[in-house]
Amino acid sequence: MSYTALYRKFRPDTFEDVKGQEHIVTTLKNQVKADRIGHAYLFCGTRGTGKTTIAKILAKTVNCEHPVDGSPCNECETCRAISAGTSMNVIEIDAASNNGVDNIREIREEVAYRPTQGRYKVYIIDEVHMLSVGAFNALLKTLEEPPSYVIFILATTEAHKIPITILSRCQRYDFRRITVDTIAARLQELMAEEKVDVQDKAIRYIAKAADGSMRDALSLLDQCIAFYLGETLTYDKVLDVLGAVDTEVFSKLLRKVLEGNVTGAIQVLEELITRGRDLGQFVSDFVWYMRNLLLVKTSENIEDVLDVSTENRKLLEEESRMVDSDTLMRYIRVFSELSNQIRYASQKRVLVEIALIKLCRPAMETNLDSVLDRIRILEDKMESGVPVQASASSGKEALPQKQEEAEVKEPIKPPVAAPEDLQYIKQNWKSLIRETSGLFYQMLQNSVPKYNGDTGEPKLYVEFQSYLAQACIDNPENAVTLSNIIQKKLGKSIELELIIKRDNKEARTGLAEISVDDILKDKIHMDVVIEDDF
Ligand SMILES: [Zn+2]
């Protein structure tokens, strides 16, 4: 039983069969019908979106003896010769392997002769961005004065590499990535024609994996059919052939990550590896899954933006409630970075593991979104009543009220700190806060110790520069921890209050920064008066 690749078998012969590029097809057909054909076209767009297919149909149309409504008849001698690749009128050049000046000079010499049959000589130059500088210059000369019977169709995936001199002489057409719906519909159609029994879910998975390329979709489908020839093609079989992962696994993984369960998350990964799943594919699918969750959380009309079945949408909605948008965005960022790194990495597994640890342990990262995630974890813990952040203080000193009770029982009270002591604290602030840990320590690094010099009241105010520190203030243990540290150093008791710098302009944006005078104070360890005018 011989098998012709779907991509070859179902290559469109007419403009009508080209899917997903209606804007281009309409314009070209109108040009043909009005006999206003250009001499240089530039077709840009990602691979497999129909650039060379449309180029060939156009070449056929302009030469067809009996074109039908702007499309080739596919029956006349000229059409048949072009389809068979025997026509002298259509010349296909792959610029990736013919990129030199000589190749283009050859074209220029040929261009001088009229076509022996048909109306136009059509040159299709694929991957045209690969031409050398010299070749582009040679091409430019031809494009400047093209004979009336010559059409150039330049195709490229990288339009930004085409010299502007060339661009300005071409009609440019941007090919779109083809939507999952369009690809799925086409695959469905072809499978009916081929009489292959295939599950809807399987088709949609392939359509999605093709990432906008009809050619990729067809060759993925080919792979799957070849593997299970004569059997019904199910979703599970497609996952097996493509080394892909089921959505349920993503849901399981996300739950582990949200729990901060590193071991659990790595176990899920281990299972995937044992089942022979492709890690690169897994990473990009997981990003896609989280992107869908984010859309469900943030969009009003999910149906319009989300390419999933009703049943899957319900699942996504349920899962989206477990996680907030900021956390999701951080996860997506970490995994998107990973999908770039993993492509050429030899230690794929280690990279995925590190990324999972990053998701579970935001404390290992230092940017704003991971700090927000840490606050989320703290809040979750506070809500569920789990003690937050292991502090240096022991149980009996844990709360201020208890400390007071202890003081009453204690025969010798430590002396109360005086304003000089506060000066000492200010000068040694950096080394004092180093004894704290976690988020509290991070926040203290952007804090200023202050006291009210006017009243001489021996009370230390710790002023945080960022509103994010509210999470630290809300946890009474923090003030106790810090006060214990200072008390130990001074040998004196100290009253202490944690506050957030008021009228912080940046507070709303979350980009709180220390002002210049705060940095100076921090470095010089004394009050600095900044004079406005000199
Ligand atoms: Zn024809």
Coordinates of C-alpha atoms and ligand atoms in Angstrom, one line a residue:
M1 CA 0.0 0.0 0.0
S2 CA 1.7 3.2 -1.2
Y3 CA 1.1 6.4 0.7
T4 CA 1.4 9.9 -0.7
A5 CA 2.2 12.6 1.8
L6 CA -0.9 14.6 2.5
Y7 CA 1.0 17.8 1.9
R8 CA 1.7 16.8 -1.7
K9 CA -1.6 15.1 -2.3
F10 CA -3.7 18.0 -1.2
R11 CA -1.6 21.0 -2.3
P12 CA -4.2 23.5 -3.5
D13 CA -4.6 23.9 -7.3
T14 CA -7.0 26.9 -7.1
F15 CA -7.2 30.0 -5.0
E16 CA -10.4 28.7 -3.4
D17 CA -8.6 25.8 -1.8
V18 CA -6.0 28.1 -0.1
K19 CA -7.1 28.4 3.5
G20 CA -6.6 31.3 5.9
Q21 CA -5.2 33.9 3.4
E22 CA -8.4 35.3 2.0
H23 CA -7.2 38.9 2.1
I24 CA -4.3 38.0 -0.3
V25 CA -6.3 35.7 -2.5
T26 CA -9.1 38.3 -3.1
T27 CA -6.6 41.0 -4.1
L28 CA -4.7 38.7 -6.5
K29 CA -7.8 37.4 -8.1
N30 CA -9.1 40.9 -8.7
Q31 CA -5.8 41.9 -10.3
V32 CA -6.0 38.9 -12.6
K33 CA -9.6 39.7 -13.6
A34 CA -8.8 43.4 -14.2
D35 CA -5.6 42.4 -16.0
R36 CA -3.5 44.6 -13.7
I37 CA -0.8 42.1 -12.8
G38 CA 2.3 43.5 -11.1
H39 CA 5.9 42.6 -12.1
A40 CA 7.3 42.1 -8.7
Y41 CA 5.6 40.6 -5.7
L42 CA 7.0 40.0 -2.2
F43 CA 5.3 37.2 -0.2
C44 CA 6.2 37.4 3.5
G45 CA 5.2 35.2 6.4
T46 CA 6.0 32.2 8.6
R47 CA 6.7 28.8 7.1
G48 CA 3.8 26.7 5.8
T49 CA 1.3 29.6 5.4
G50 CA 0.9 29.1 1.6
K51 CA 3.5 31.5 0.1
T52 CA 4.8 29.2 -2.7
T53 CA 1.4 27.5 -3.1
I54 CA -0.2 30.9 -3.9
A55 CA 2.9 31.8 -6.1
K56 CA 2.4 28.7 -8.2
I57 CA -1.4 29.3 -8.5
L58 CA -0.7 32.8 -9.6
A59 CA 1.9 31.7 -12.1
K60 CA -0.7 29.2 -13.5
T61 CA -3.5 31.8 -13.6
V62 CA -1.6 34.4 -15.6
N63 CA -0.6 31.7 -18.2
C64 CA -3.9 29.7 -18.2
E65 CA -5.7 29.5 -21.6
H66 CA -9.2 29.6 -20.0
P67 CA -9.0 31.0 -16.5
V68 CA -12.2 30.7 -14.4
D69 CA -13.1 33.6 -12.2
G70 CA -9.5 34.6 -11.6
S71 CA -8.3 31.0 -10.9
P72 CA -6.5 28.6 -13.3
C73 CA -8.6 26.0 -15.1
N74 CA -6.1 23.3 -14.3
E75 CA -7.1 21.5 -17.5
C76 CA -5.4 23.3 -20.4
E77 CA -2.0 22.3 -21.7
T78 CA -0.3 25.2 -19.9
C79 CA -1.9 24.5 -16.6
R80 CA -1.0 20.8 -16.8
A81 CA 2.6 21.6 -17.8
I82 CA 3.0 24.0 -14.8
S83 CA 1.4 21.5 -12.4
A84 CA 3.8 18.8 -13.7
G85 CA 6.7 21.1 -13.3
T86 CA 7.6 20.8 -17.0
S87 CA 6.7 24.3 -18.1
M88 CA 9.6 26.6 -19.2
N89 CA 7.5 29.5 -18.1
V90 CA 7.6 29.0 -14.4
I91 CA 11.1 28.9 -12.9
E92 CA 11.5 28.1 -9.2
I93 CA 14.7 29.1 -7.5
D94 CA 15.7 28.3 -3.9
A95 CA 17.8 31.2 -2.9
A96 CA 19.1 29.3 0.1
S97 CA 21.3 27.2 -2.3
N98 CA 21.5 29.6 -5.3
N99 CA 22.4 32.8 -3.6
G100 CA 25.3 34.1 -5.6
V101 CA 25.6 36.9 -8.2
D102 CA 26.1 34.3 -11.0
N103 CA 22.7 32.7 -10.2
I104 CA 21.0 36.1 -10.6
R105 CA 23.0 37.0 -13.7
E106 CA 21.8 33.8 -15.3
I107 CA 18.2 35.0 -14.6
R108 CA 18.9 38.4 -16.1
E109 CA 20.2 36.8 -19.3
E110 CA 17.1 34.5 -19.6
V111 CA 14.8 37.3 -18.9
A112 CA 15.8 38.9 -22.3
Y113 CA 13.8 36.1 -24.2
R114 CA 10.1 36.2 -24.4
P115 CA 8.2 33.0 -23.3
T116 CA 7.9 30.5 -26.1
Q117 CA 4.3 29.7 -25.1
G118 CA 1.9 31.4 -22.7
R119 CA 2.0 35.1 -21.7
Y120 CA 4.4 35.3 -18.8
K121 CA 7.7 34.0 -17.5
V122 CA 7.3 33.7 -13.7
Y123 CA 10.3 33.5 -11.5
I124 CA 9.6 32.3 -8.0
I125 CA 12.5 33.0 -5.7
D126 CA 12.0 31.2 -2.4
E127 CA 13.9 32.2 0.8
V128 CA 14.9 35.4 -1.1
H129 CA 16.5 36.9 2.1
M130 CA 19.4 34.4 1.6
L131 CA 20.7 36.2 -1.5
S132 CA 24.1 37.8 -1.2
V133 CA 24.5 41.6 -1.4
G134 CA 25.9 41.2 -4.9
A135 CA 23.0 39.0 -5.9
F136 CA 20.5 41.5 -4.5
N137 CA 22.1 44.3 -6.6
A138 CA 22.0 42.2 -9.7
L139 CA 18.3 41.4 -9.0
L140 CA 17.6 45.1 -8.4
K141 CA 18.7 46.0 -12.0
T142 CA 16.2 43.5 -13.4
L143 CA 13.4 44.8 -11.1
E144 CA 14.1 48.4 -12.2
E145 CA 13.2 47.7 -15.8
P146 CA 11.3 44.4 -16.0
P147 CA 10.2 43.3 -19.4
S148 CA 6.4 43.3 -19.7
Y149 CA 6.3 39.5 -19.9
V150 CA 8.2 38.8 -16.7
I151 CA 6.8 38.4 -13.1
F152 CA 9.0 38.0 -10.1
I153 CA 7.5 36.5 -7.0
L154 CA 9.9 36.7 -4.0
A155 CA 9.0 34.7 -1.0
T156 CA 10.6 35.0 2.4
T157 CA 10.1 34.2 6.1
E158 CA 12.3 37.1 7.0
A159 CA 11.2 40.3 5.3
H160 CA 13.4 42.5 7.5
K161 CA 16.5 41.1 5.8
I162 CA 15.3 42.3 2.4
P163 CA 17.1 45.5 1.2
I164 CA 14.8 48.5 1.1
T165 CA 15.7 49.1 -2.6
I166 CA 14.1 45.7 -3.4
L167 CA 11.1 46.2 -1.0
S168 CA 10.2 49.5 -2.7
R169 CA 9.9 47.8 -6.0
C170 CA 7.6 45.0 -4.9
Q171 CA 3.9 44.7 -4.0
R172 CA 4.1 43.3 -0.5
Y173 CA 1.7 40.6 0.8
D174 CA 1.9 39.5 4.4
F175 CA 0.8 36.0 5.0
R176 CA -1.0 35.3 8.3
R177 CA -0.5 32.4 10.6
I178 CA -3.5 30.2 10.0
T179 CA -5.9 29.9 12.9
V180 CA -6.4 26.6 14.7
D181 CA -10.0 26.6 13.5
T182 CA -9.1 27.0 9.9
I183 CA -6.4 24.3 10.1
A184 CA -8.7 21.9 12.0
A185 CA -11.5 22.4 9.4
R186 CA -9.1 21.7 6.6
L187 CA -7.7 18.6 8.2
Q188 CA -11.2 17.3 9.0
E189 CA -12.1 17.8 5.3
L190 CA -9.1 15.9 4.1
M191 CA -9.6 13.1 6.5
A192 CA -13.2 12.6 5.3
E193 CA -11.8 12.5 1.7
E194 CA -9.2 10.0 2.7
K195 CA -11.7 8.0 4.7
V196 CA -9.5 8.0 7.8
D197 CA -11.4 7.8 11.1
V198 CA -10.1 10.4 13.4
Q199 CA -11.2 11.9 16.7
D200 CA -12.1 15.6 16.8
K201 CA -9.9 16.2 19.8
A202 CA -7.0 14.6 17.9
I203 CA -7.4 16.9 15.0
R204 CA -7.6 20.0 17.2
Y205 CA -4.4 19.0 19.0
I206 CA -2.5 18.6 15.7
A207 CA -4.0 21.9 14.5
K208 CA -2.8 23.7 17.6
A209 CA 0.7 22.1 17.6
A210 CA 1.2 23.2 14.0
D211 CA 1.3 26.8 15.3
G212 CA -0.2 28.5 12.3
S213 CA 1.4 26.4 9.6
M214 CA -0.8 24.3 7.4
R215 CA 2.2 22.4 6.0
D216 CA 3.3 21.5 9.5
A217 CA -0.2 20.4 10.4
L218 CA -0.3 18.1 7.4
S219 CA 3.0 16.6 8.1
L220 CA 2.2 16.0 11.8
L221 CA -1.1 14.4 10.7
D222 CA 0.9 12.3 8.2
Q223 CA 3.2 11.1 11.0
C224 CA 0.3 10.1 13.1
I225 CA -1.6 8.3 10.4
A226 CA 1.5 6.4 9.2
F227 CA 2.0 5.1 12.7
Y228 CA -1.5 3.9 13.2
L229 CA -2.3 3.0 9.6
G230 CA -5.9 1.6 9.2
E231 CA -6.8 2.4 12.8
T232 CA -9.0 5.1 14.3
L233 CA -6.7 8.0 15.1
T234 CA -7.4 9.0 18.7
Y235 CA -6.2 11.9 20.9
D236 CA -4.1 9.5 23.0
K237 CA -2.4 8.1 19.9
V238 CA -1.6 11.6 18.7
L239 CA -0.1 12.4 22.0
D240 CA 2.0 9.2 21.8
V241 CA 3.3 9.9 18.3
L242 CA 4.1 13.5 19.0
G243 CA 5.5 12.8 22.4
A244 CA 3.0 15.3 23.9
V245 CA 1.4 15.6 27.3
D246 CA -2.2 15.5 28.3
T247 CA -3.8 18.6 29.8
E248 CA -4.6 16.6 33.0
V249 CA -0.9 16.4 33.7
F250 CA -0.6 20.2 33.4
S251 CA -3.3 20.6 35.9
K252 CA -1.6 18.1 38.3
L253 CA 1.7 19.9 37.9
L254 CA 0.2 23.3 38.5
R255 CA -1.4 22.1 41.7
K256 CA 2.0 20.8 43.0
V257 CA 3.7 24.1 42.1
L258 CA 1.0 26.2 43.9
E259 CA 1.5 24.1 47.0
G260 CA 5.2 24.8 46.7
N261 CA 5.7 21.1 46.6
V262 CA 9.1 20.7 44.8
T263 CA 9.3 17.0 45.2
G264 CA 5.8 16.5 43.9
A265 CA 6.4 18.7 40.9
I266 CA 9.6 16.9 40.0
Q267 CA 7.8 13.5 40.3
V268 CA 5.3 14.7 37.7
L269 CA 8.3 15.6 35.5
E270 CA 9.8 12.2 36.1
E271 CA 6.6 10.4 35.0
L272 CA 6.7 12.4 31.7
I273 CA 10.3 11.5 31.1
T274 CA 9.6 7.8 31.7
R275 CA 6.7 7.9 29.3
G276 CA 9.1 9.3 26.7
R277 CA 7.5 12.7 26.4
D278 CA 9.5 15.4 24.5
L279 CA 10.6 18.0 27.1
G280 CA 10.8 20.9 24.6
Q281 CA 7.2 20.2 23.5
F282 CA 6.1 19.8 27.1
V283 CA 7.5 23.2 28.0
S284 CA 5.8 25.1 25.2
D285 CA 2.5 23.2 25.9
F286 CA 2.7 24.1 29.6
V287 CA 3.1 27.8 28.6
W288 CA 0.1 27.5 26.3
Y289 CA -1.9 25.9 29.1
M290 CA -1.0 28.7 31.6
R291 CA -1.8 31.3 28.9
N292 CA -5.2 29.8 28.5
L293 CA -5.7 30.0 32.3
L294 CA -4.7 33.6 32.2
L295 CA -7.1 34.4 29.4
V296 CA -9.9 32.7 31.3
K297 CA -9.1 34.9 34.3
T298 CA -8.8 38.1 32.5
S299 CA -11.2 38.0 29.4
E300 CA -14.9 38.7 29.3
N301 CA -15.6 36.7 26.1
I302 CA -13.4 33.7 26.5
E303 CA -15.1 31.9 23.6
D304 CA -13.6 34.4 21.2
V305 CA -10.0 34.1 22.3
L306 CA -9.8 30.6 23.6
D307 CA -9.5 27.7 21.2
V308 CA -10.8 25.0 23.4
S309 CA -13.9 22.8 23.7
T310 CA -16.7 23.7 26.1
E311 CA -15.7 20.8 28.4
N312 CA -12.1 21.9 28.5
R313 CA -13.1 25.5 29.1
K314 CA -15.1 24.4 32.2
L315 CA -12.0 22.7 33.5
L316 CA -9.8 25.8 32.8
E317 CA -12.3 28.0 34.6
E318 CA -12.2 25.7 37.6
E319 CA -8.4 25.7 37.7
S320 CA -8.1 29.4 37.0
R321 CA -9.7 30.0 40.4
M322 CA -6.8 28.4 42.1
V323 CA -4.3 30.9 41.0
D324 CA -4.1 34.7 40.7
S325 CA -3.0 36.6 37.5
D326 CA 0.3 37.9 38.8
T327 CA 1.4 34.5 39.8
L328 CA 0.4 33.1 36.5
M329 CA 2.3 35.8 34.7
R330 CA 5.4 35.0 36.7
Y331 CA 5.1 31.3 35.8
I332 CA 4.6 32.1 32.2
R333 CA 7.7 34.3 32.2
V334 CA 9.9 31.6 33.8
F335 CA 8.7 29.0 31.4
S336 CA 8.9 31.2 28.3
E337 CA 12.5 31.9 29.1
L338 CA 13.0 28.2 29.5
S339 CA 11.5 27.4 26.2
N340 CA 14.1 29.6 24.5
Q341 CA 17.0 28.0 26.5
I342 CA 15.9 24.4 26.1
R343 CA 15.9 24.2 22.3
Y344 CA 19.7 23.7 22.1
A345 CA 20.4 22.5 25.6
S346 CA 21.9 19.1 26.2
Q347 CA 20.7 19.0 29.9
K348 CA 17.1 19.6 29.2
R349 CA 15.9 17.8 32.2
V350 CA 18.0 19.8 34.6
L351 CA 16.8 23.1 33.1
V352 CA 13.1 22.1 33.5
E353 CA 13.8 21.0 37.1
I354 CA 15.4 24.4 37.9
A355 CA 12.4 26.2 36.4
L356 CA 10.0 24.1 38.5
I357 CA 12.0 25.0 41.6
K358 CA 11.9 28.6 40.7
L359 CA 8.1 28.4 40.4
C360 CA 7.8 26.6 43.8
R361 CA 10.4 28.9 45.5
P362 CA 9.9 32.5 44.5
A363 CA 12.4 33.4 47.2
M364 CA 15.2 32.3 44.8
E365 CA 14.3 35.1 42.5
T366 CA 14.7 38.8 43.2
N367 CA 12.4 40.6 40.8
L368 CA 9.2 42.3 41.6
D369 CA 6.8 39.6 40.4
S370 CA 8.5 36.9 42.5
V371 CA 8.3 39.2 45.5
L372 CA 4.5 39.6 44.9
D373 CA 4.3 35.8 44.7
R374 CA 6.1 35.5 48.0
I375 CA 3.6 37.9 49.5
R376 CA 0.8 35.7 48.1
I377 CA 2.3 32.7 49.9
L378 CA 2.6 34.6 53.1
E379 CA -1.0 35.7 52.9
D380 CA -2.1 32.2 52.1
K381 CA -0.3 30.9 55.2
M382 CA -1.6 33.7 57.4
E383 CA -5.2 33.0 56.3
S384 CA -4.8 29.3 57.0
G385 CA -3.2 30.0 60.3
V386 CA 0.2 28.5 59.6
P387 CA 3.0 30.4 61.5
V388 CA 4.8 32.6 59.0
Q389 CA 8.6 32.7 58.5
A390 CA 10.8 31.0 61.0
S391 CA 12.0 33.9 63.2
A392 CA 15.0 34.0 65.5
S393 CA 12.9 34.5 68.6
S394 CA 11.9 31.6 70.8
G395 CA 8.3 30.8 71.6
K396 CA 8.0 32.7 74.9
E397 CA 9.2 35.9 73.3
A398 CA 7.0 35.5 70.3
L399 CA 4.4 38.1 71.0
P400 CA 4.7 41.6 72.6
Q401 CA 2.1 40.9 75.3
K402 CA 4.0 37.9 76.5
Q403 CA 7.2 39.9 76.6
E404 CA 5.5 42.4 78.9
E405 CA 4.4 39.6 81.2
A406 CA 8.0 38.3 81.2
E407 CA 9.3 41.7 82.1
V408 CA 7.0 41.9 85.1
K409 CA 8.3 38.6 86.5
E410 CA 11.9 39.5 85.7
P411 CA 13.7 41.1 88.7
I412 CA 16.1 43.1 86.7
K413 CA 14.7 45.1 83.9
P414 CA 17.1 46.1 81.1
P415 CA 17.7 49.8 80.9
V416 CA 15.7 51.7 78.3
A417 CA 17.5 52.9 75.3
A418 CA 18.5 56.6 75.1
P419 CA 18.7 58.9 72.0
E420 CA 22.5 58.1 71.8
D421 CA 21.6 54.5 71.5
L422 CA 19.3 55.3 68.6
Q423 CA 22.2 57.0 66.9
Y424 CA 24.2 53.8 67.3
I425 CA 21.4 51.8 65.8
K426 CA 21.3 54.1 62.8
Q427 CA 25.0 53.7 62.2
N428 CA 25.0 49.9 62.5
W429 CA 21.7 49.4 60.7
K430 CA 23.2 47.3 57.8
S431 CA 24.8 44.8 60.2
L432 CA 21.8 44.6 62.5
I433 CA 19.3 43.8 59.8
R434 CA 21.6 41.1 58.4
E435 CA 20.5 38.9 61.3
T436 CA 16.9 38.8 60.0
S437 CA 15.9 36.6 57.1
G438 CA 13.6 36.0 54.2
L439 CA 11.2 38.6 52.9
F440 CA 11.6 40.7 56.0
Y441 CA 15.4 41.0 55.4
Q442 CA 14.8 41.9 51.7
M443 CA 12.4 44.7 52.8
L444 CA 14.7 45.9 55.6
Q445 CA 17.4 46.5 53.0
N446 CA 15.2 49.4 51.7
S447 CA 14.4 50.8 55.1
V448 CA 15.5 53.8 57.2
P449 CA 15.7 53.8 61.0
K450 CA 14.3 57.1 62.4
Y451 CA 13.5 58.6 65.7
N452 CA 11.7 61.7 66.7
G453 CA 14.5 64.1 67.6
D454 CA 12.1 66.9 68.8
T455 CA 10.5 64.9 71.6
G456 CA 13.6 62.9 72.4
E457 CA 11.2 60.0 72.8
P458 CA 13.4 56.8 72.8
K459 CA 11.3 55.1 70.2
L460 CA 12.7 53.7 66.9
Y461 CA 10.6 53.9 63.8
V462 CA 11.7 51.6 61.0
E463 CA 10.5 53.3 57.8
F464 CA 10.1 51.0 54.8
Q465 CA 10.4 52.6 51.3
S466 CA 8.1 50.1 49.6
Y467 CA 4.4 49.5 50.2
L468 CA 5.2 45.8 49.6
A469 CA 6.6 45.8 53.2
Q470 CA 3.0 45.9 54.5
A471 CA 3.1 42.1 54.6
C472 CA 6.0 42.3 57.0
I473 CA 4.3 44.9 59.2
D474 CA 1.1 42.9 59.3
N475 CA 3.0 40.0 60.9
P476 CA 3.7 41.0 64.5
E477 CA 6.5 38.5 64.9
N478 CA 8.7 40.7 62.7
A479 CA 8.8 43.7 65.0
V480 CA 9.6 41.3 67.9
T481 CA 12.4 39.6 66.0
L482 CA 14.0 42.9 65.1
S483 CA 13.6 44.3 68.6
N484 CA 15.2 41.2 70.1
I485 CA 18.2 41.5 67.7
I486 CA 18.8 45.1 68.7
Q487 CA 18.2 44.5 72.4
K488 CA 20.8 41.8 72.3
K489 CA 23.4 44.2 70.7
L490 CA 22.6 47.1 72.9
G491 CA 21.8 45.3 76.2
K492 CA 18.9 47.8 76.5
S493 CA 15.3 47.4 75.7
I494 CA 13.9 49.4 72.8
E495 CA 10.5 50.4 71.6
L496 CA 10.1 49.9 68.0
E497 CA 7.5 50.5 65.3
L498 CA 7.4 49.4 61.7
I499 CA 6.0 52.0 59.3
I500 CA 5.8 52.6 55.5
K501 CA 7.1 55.8 54.1
R502 CA 4.1 58.1 53.5
D503 CA 3.5 60.2 50.4
N504 CA 5.5 57.6 48.5
K505 CA 4.7 58.7 44.9
E506 CA 5.6 55.3 43.5
A507 CA 3.5 53.4 46.0
R508 CA 0.8 52.7 43.5
T509 CA 3.0 51.4 40.8
G510 CA 4.9 49.2 43.1
L511 CA 8.2 50.5 41.8
A512 CA 9.1 52.1 45.1
E513 CA 12.7 53.5 45.0
I514 CA 14.8 55.2 47.6
S515 CA 15.3 58.9 47.0
V516 CA 18.7 60.3 46.4
D517 CA 18.8 61.8 49.9
D518 CA 17.9 58.5 51.4
I519 CA 20.8 56.8 49.6
L520 CA 23.1 59.5 50.8
K521 CA 21.9 59.1 54.4
D522 CA 22.3 55.4 54.0
K523 CA 25.9 55.8 52.9
I524 CA 27.0 58.6 55.2
H525 CA 25.2 57.3 58.3
M526 CA 24.0 60.8 59.4
D527 CA 21.3 63.2 58.5
V528 CA 22.0 65.1 55.3
V529 CA 20.3 68.3 54.5
I530 CA 19.8 68.7 50.8
E531 CA 19.7 72.3 49.8
D532 CA 17.5 73.2 46.9
D533 CA 19.2 76.4 45.7
F534 CA 22.8 77.2 45.6
Ligands
ZN1 ZN -5.6 26.4 -17.6

